PDB file of C-alpha atoms and ligand atoms in Angstrom:
ATOM      1  CA  MET A 233       3.673   0.590  14.725  1.00 92.00           C
ATOM      2  CA  GLU A 234       6.778  -0.340  12.497  1.00 95.00           C
ATOM      3  CA  ILE A 235       6.608   1.601   9.201  1.00 97.00           C
ATOM      4  CA  ILE A 236       8.559  -0.386   6.801  1.00 98.00           C
ATOM      5  CA  LYS A 237       9.885   2.096   3.843  1.00 98.00           C
ATOM      6  CA  TYR A 238      12.416   0.673   1.151  1.00 98.00           C
ATOM      7  CA  ARG A 239      14.847   3.049  -0.683  1.00 98.00           C
ATOM      8  CA  PHE A 240      15.370   1.732  -4.010  1.00 98.00           C
ATOM      9  CA  THR A 241      18.734   1.998  -5.377  1.00 97.00           C
ATOM     10  CA  GLU A 242      18.726   4.660  -8.036  1.00 97.00           C
ATOM     11  CA  HIS A 243      21.019   3.810 -11.274  1.00 97.00           C
ATOM     12  CA  GLY A 244      21.528   7.407 -12.393  1.00 94.00           C
ATOM     13  CA  ASP A 245      23.824   8.933 -15.114  1.00 95.00           C
ATOM     14  CA  GLY A 246      23.727  11.860 -17.270  1.00 96.00           C
ATOM     15  CA  ARG A 247      20.861  10.242 -19.049  1.00 97.00           C
ATOM     16  CA  GLY A 248      18.569  10.484 -16.018  1.00 97.00           C
ATOM     17  CA  GLN A 249      17.578   7.910 -13.440  1.00 97.00           C
ATOM     18  CA  LEU A 250      16.491   4.501 -13.447  1.00 98.00           C
ATOM     19  CA  ILE A 251      15.161   2.051 -10.668  1.00 98.00           C
ATOM     20  CA  ALA A 252      14.679  -1.504 -10.824  1.00 98.00           C
ATOM     21  CA  VAL A 253      12.634  -3.559  -8.240  1.00 97.00           C
ATOM     22  CA  GLU A 254      12.762  -7.283  -8.182  1.00 97.00           C
ATOM     23  CA  THR A 255      10.900  -9.949  -6.245  1.00 97.00           C
ATOM     24  CA  GLY A 256      13.110 -11.407  -3.646  1.00 95.00           C
ATOM     25  CA  LYS A 257      15.512  -8.356  -3.931  1.00 95.00           C
ATOM     26  CA  ASP A 258      13.965  -5.332  -3.363  1.00 95.00           C
ATOM     27  CA  ILE A 259      10.211  -6.863  -2.794  1.00 97.00           C
ATOM     28  CA  PRO A 260       9.551  -9.405  -0.112  1.00 96.00           C
ATOM     29  CA  PHE A 261       6.984 -11.215  -1.976  1.00 98.00           C
ATOM     30  CA  PRO A 262       6.327 -12.489  -5.457  1.00 98.00           C
ATOM     31  CA  ILE A 263       4.669  -9.583  -7.552  1.00 98.00           C
ATOM     32  CA  HIS A 264       1.382 -10.791  -9.189  1.00 98.00           C
ATOM     33  CA  ARG A 265      -0.341  -7.708  -9.859  1.00 98.00           C
ATOM     34  CA  VAL A 266       0.452  -3.975 -10.530  1.00 98.00           C
ATOM     35  CA  TYR A 267      -2.146  -1.360 -10.466  1.00 98.00           C
ATOM     36  CA  TYR A 268      -1.989   2.554 -10.292  1.00 98.00           C
ATOM     37  CA  MET A 269      -4.117   5.431  -9.347  1.00 98.00           C
ATOM     38  CA  TYR A 270      -3.942   8.752 -10.936  1.00 98.00           C
ATOM     39  CA  GLY A 271      -6.159  11.859 -11.667  1.00 98.00           C
ATOM     40  CA  VAL A 272      -7.353  11.700  -7.901  1.00 98.00           C
ATOM     41  CA  GLY A 273      -9.280  14.741  -7.122  1.00 96.00           C
ATOM     42  CA  GLU A 274      -8.700  17.225  -4.505  1.00 95.00           C
ATOM     43  CA  GLY A 275     -10.142  16.287  -0.955  1.00 96.00           C
ATOM     44  CA  ILE A 276     -10.681  12.692  -2.165  1.00 98.00           C
ATOM     45  CA  ARG A 277     -10.007   9.927   0.206  1.00 98.00           C
ATOM     46  CA  ARG A 278      -9.833   6.202  -0.952  1.00 98.00           C
ATOM     47  CA  GLY A 279      -8.905   2.785   0.374  1.00 98.00           C
ATOM     48  CA  PHE A 280     -10.680   2.305   3.558  1.00 98.00           C
ATOM     49  CA  HIS A 281     -10.181  -1.269   3.649  1.00 98.00           C
ATOM     50  CA  ALA A 282      -7.686  -3.903   4.735  1.00 98.00           C
ATOM     51  CA  HIS A 283      -6.721  -7.231   3.378  1.00 98.00           C
ATOM     52  CA  LYS A 284      -6.809 -10.889   4.883  1.00 98.00           C
ATOM     53  CA  LYS A 285      -3.619 -12.048   2.866  1.00 98.00           C
ATOM     54  CA  LEU A 286      -2.643  -9.431   0.503  1.00 98.00           C
ATOM     55  CA  GLU A 287       0.727  -7.768   0.804  1.00 98.00           C
ATOM     56  CA  GLN A 288       1.624  -4.597  -1.075  1.00 98.00           C
ATOM     57  CA  VAL A 289       4.289  -2.072  -1.638  1.00 98.00           C
ATOM     58  CA  LEU A 290       3.092   1.337  -2.559  1.00 98.00           C
ATOM     59  CA  ILE A 291       5.264   3.749  -4.583  1.00 98.00           C
ATOM     60  CA  CYS A 292       4.380   7.335  -5.369  1.00 98.00           C
ATOM     61  CA  MET A 293       6.021   7.437  -8.867  1.00 98.00           C
ATOM     62  CA  HIS A 294       5.073  11.248  -9.411  1.00 98.00           C
ATOM     63  CA  GLY A 295       3.827  14.103  -7.148  1.00 98.00           C
ATOM     64  CA  SER A 296       2.674  13.143  -3.602  1.00 98.00           C
ATOM     65  CA  CYS A 297       0.148  11.628  -1.417  1.00 98.00           C
ATOM     66  CA  LYS A 298      -0.270  10.303   2.033  1.00 98.00           C
ATOM     67  CA  ILE A 299      -1.097   6.838   3.380  1.00 98.00           C
ATOM     68  CA  LEU A 300      -2.913   6.372   6.917  1.00 98.00           C
ATOM     69  CA  LEU A 301      -2.085   2.850   8.313  1.00 98.00           C
ATOM     70  CA  ASP A 302      -4.019   1.486  10.932  1.00 98.00           C
ATOM     71  CA  ASP A 303      -3.368  -1.937  12.720  1.00 98.00           C
ATOM     72  CA  GLY A 304      -6.318  -1.621  14.962  1.00 97.00           C
ATOM     73  CA  LYS A 305      -4.197  -0.376  17.927  1.00 97.00           C
ATOM     74  CA  ASP A 306      -1.971   2.266  16.427  1.00 98.00           C
ATOM     75  CA  LYS A 307      -2.356   4.716  13.453  1.00 98.00           C
ATOM     76  CA  ALA A 308       0.402   6.429  11.324  1.00 98.00           C
ATOM     77  CA  VAL A 309       0.394   8.780   8.323  1.00 98.00           C
ATOM     78  CA  VAL A 310       3.148   8.195   5.815  1.00 98.00           C
ATOM     79  CA  PRO A 311       3.715  10.901   3.356  1.00 98.00           C
ATOM     80  CA  LEU A 312       5.014   9.451  -0.032  1.00 98.00           C
ATOM     81  CA  ASP A 313       6.661  11.780  -2.590  1.00 98.00           C
ATOM     82  CA  SER A 314       9.458  10.074  -4.432  1.00 98.00           C
ATOM     83  CA  PRO A 315       9.854   7.347  -7.006  1.00 98.00           C
ATOM     84  CA  ASN A 316      12.905   5.994  -4.972  1.00 98.00           C
ATOM     85  CA  GLU A 317      10.801   4.859  -2.070  1.00 98.00           C
ATOM     86  CA  GLY A 318       8.267   2.125  -1.396  1.00 98.00           C
ATOM     87  CA  LEU A 319       6.010   1.701   1.662  1.00 98.00           C
ATOM     88  CA  TYR A 320       5.354  -1.898   2.466  1.00 98.00           C
ATOM     89  CA  VAL A 321       1.827  -2.650   3.724  1.00 98.00           C
ATOM     90  CA  GLY A 322       1.296  -6.090   5.186  1.00 98.00           C
ATOM     91  CA  ASN A 323      -2.025  -7.914   5.372  1.00 98.00           C
ATOM     92  CA  ALA A 324      -4.354  -7.016   8.193  1.00 98.00           C
ATOM     93  CA  MET A 325      -3.655  -3.558   7.944  1.00 98.00           C
ATOM     94  CA  TRP A 326      -6.335  -0.809   7.615  1.00 98.00           C
ATOM     95  CA  ARG A 327      -5.259   1.625   4.957  1.00 98.00           C
ATOM     96  CA  GLU A 328      -6.489   5.109   3.519  1.00 98.00           C
ATOM     97  CA  MET A 329      -5.003   6.977   0.718  1.00 98.00           C
ATOM     98  CA  PHE A 330      -5.512  11.034   0.526  1.00 98.00           C
ATOM     99  CA  ASP A 331      -3.828  14.404  -0.048  1.00 98.00           C
ATOM    100  CA  PHE A 332      -3.177  13.321  -3.564  1.00 98.00           C
ATOM    101  CA  SER A 333      -1.447  16.175  -5.490  1.00 98.00           C
ATOM    102  CA  PRO A 334      -3.092  16.816  -8.957  1.00 98.00           C
ATOM    103  CA  ASP A 335       0.000  15.085 -10.618  1.00 98.00           C
ATOM    104  CA  ALA A 336       0.081  11.975  -8.314  1.00 98.00           C
ATOM    105  CA  VAL A 337       0.600   8.630  -9.819  1.00 98.00           C
ATOM    106  CA  LEU A 338       0.549   5.971  -6.964  1.00 98.00           C
ATOM    107  CA  VAL A 339       1.636   2.704  -8.172  1.00 98.00           C
ATOM    108  CA  VAL A 340       0.877  -0.584  -6.085  1.00 98.00           C
ATOM    109  CA  LEU A 341       2.750  -3.773  -6.437  1.00 98.00           C
ATOM    110  CA  ALA A 342       0.571  -6.567  -5.077  1.00 98.00           C
ATOM    111  CA  SER A 343       1.385 -10.103  -3.948  1.00 98.00           C
ATOM    112  CA  GLU A 344      -1.865 -11.748  -5.245  1.00 98.00           C
ATOM    113  CA  LEU A 345      -4.212 -11.201  -8.322  1.00 98.00           C
ATOM    114  CA  TYR A 346      -7.229  -9.051  -7.437  1.00 98.00           C
ATOM    115  CA  ASP A 347      -9.659 -10.978  -5.207  1.00 98.00           C
ATOM    116  CA  GLU A 348     -12.960  -9.367  -3.820  1.00 98.00           C
ATOM    117  CA  ALA A 349     -12.981 -11.937  -1.057  1.00 98.00           C
ATOM    118  CA  ASP A 350      -9.712 -10.986   0.392  1.00 98.00           C
ATOM    119  CA  TYR A 351     -11.112  -7.467   1.180  1.00 98.00           C
ATOM    120  CA  ILE A 352     -12.411  -6.252   4.761  1.00 98.00           C
ATOM    121  CA  ARG A 353     -14.280  -3.160   3.691  1.00 98.00           C
ATOM    122  CA  ASN A 354     -15.750  -2.367   6.990  1.00 98.00           C
ATOM    123  CA  TYR A 355     -13.771  -1.117  10.030  1.00 98.00           C
ATOM    124  CA  ASP A 356     -15.763  -2.931  12.669  1.00 98.00           C
ATOM    125  CA  GLU A 357     -15.421  -6.198  10.925  1.00 98.00           C
ATOM    126  CA  PHE A 358     -11.559  -5.252  10.508  1.00 98.00           C
ATOM    127  CA  LEU A 359     -11.620  -5.099  14.353  1.00 98.00           C
ATOM    128  CA  ALA A 360     -13.373  -8.340  14.673  1.00 97.00           C
ATOM    129  CA  TYR A 361     -11.015  -9.932  12.230  1.00 97.00           C
ATOM    130  CA  LEU A 362      -8.049  -8.946  14.430  1.00 97.00           C
ATOM    131  CA  ALA A 363      -9.753 -10.200  17.425  1.00 95.00           C
ATOM    132  CA  GLY A 364     -10.523 -13.484  15.883  1.00 93.00           C
ATOM    133  CA  GLN A 365      -6.770 -13.654  14.760  1.00 89.00           C
ATOM    134  CA  LYS A 366      -5.612 -13.261  18.297  1.00 80.00           C
ATOM    135  CA  GLY A 367      -7.817 -15.733  19.516  1.00 76.00           C
ATOM    136  CA  GLU A 368      -6.423 -18.339  17.100  1.00 74.00           C
ATOM    137  CA  SER A 369      -2.806 -17.753  18.118  1.00 61.00           C
ATOM    138  CA  VAL A 370      -3.571 -18.402  21.697  1.00 52.00           C
TER     139      VAL A 370
HETATM  140  P1  TYD B  84     -11.233   0.188  -5.145  1.00 59.56           P
HETATM  141  O1  TYD B  84     -11.010  -1.085  -4.115  1.00 59.56           O
HETATM  142  O2  TYD B  84     -12.536   1.014  -4.787  1.00 59.56           O
HETATM  143  O3  TYD B  84     -10.038   1.052  -5.055  1.00 59.56           O
HETATM  144  P2  TYD B  84      -9.323   1.872  -3.606  1.00 59.56           P
HETATM  145  O4  TYD B  84     -10.069   1.272  -2.233  1.00 59.56           O
HETATM  146  O5  TYD B  84      -7.895   1.203  -3.504  1.00 59.56           O
HETATM  147  O6  TYD B  84      -9.294   3.322  -3.643  1.00 59.56           O
HETATM  148  O7  TYD B  84     -11.259  -0.170  -6.569  1.00 59.56           O
HETATM  149  C1  TYD B  84     -11.797   0.617  -7.638  1.00 59.56           C
HETATM  150  C2  TYD B  84     -12.242  -0.359  -8.657  1.00 59.56           C
HETATM  151  O8  TYD B  84     -11.064  -0.987  -9.327  1.00 59.56           O
HETATM  152  C3  TYD B  84     -13.132  -1.484  -8.028  1.00 59.56           C
HETATM  153  O9  TYD B  84     -14.380  -1.503  -9.163  1.00 59.56           O
HETATM  154  C4  TYD B  84     -12.476  -2.581  -8.294  1.00 59.56           C
HETATM  155  C5  TYD B  84     -11.520  -2.348  -9.545  1.00 59.56           C
HETATM  156  N1  TYD B  84     -10.290  -3.119  -9.124  1.00 59.56           N
HETATM  157  C6  TYD B  84      -9.889  -4.168 -10.020  1.00 59.56           C
HETATM  158  O10 TYD B  84     -10.531  -4.337 -10.939  1.00 59.56           O
HETATM  159  N2  TYD B  84      -8.797  -4.671  -9.990  1.00 59.56           N
HETATM  160  C7  TYD B  84      -7.755  -4.401  -8.901  1.00 59.56           C
HETATM  161  O11 TYD B  84      -6.447  -4.876  -8.744  1.00 59.56           O
HETATM  162  C8  TYD B  84      -8.340  -3.032  -7.937  1.00 59.56           C
HETATM  163  C9  TYD B  84      -7.149  -2.870  -6.994  1.00 59.56           C
HETATM  164  C10 TYD B  84      -9.299  -2.481  -8.219  1.00 59.56           C
END
């Protein structure tokens, strides 16, 4: 599985750091929604879904957390602990987020508005969805 992590340009000077992320330059899709998670308790694991269409970039703005990615064939755990890196998560990718530090703030840049119909929240349905996609492309 290819892990796509972006390293954003830091505009640092004596006053501190500044990072700008722009659609088409740093992020490969139009950003239609931003949401963030914080105050995630110890031992909590969240996510447990895939999306049919949605693309996202995950940035751990503060603290640290880990992201499990699963494309139905391979799994990878990606640690996030810096505001200057973004993890690209494409569609049809099962994800779980865990090991949040108490101070973690995980920001998600998303390609679409919130749409519950775009979610696949059951792992077996996810595998069936992938199998259906393969069937379509033959
Ligand atoms: P949920 O999908 O359970 O979070 P995750 O799987 O990423 O841990 O979302 C938690 C709640 O927030 C749920 O009631 C749906 C709501 N929500 C929105 O209203 N808009 C959004 O953009 C997102 C991501 C969630």
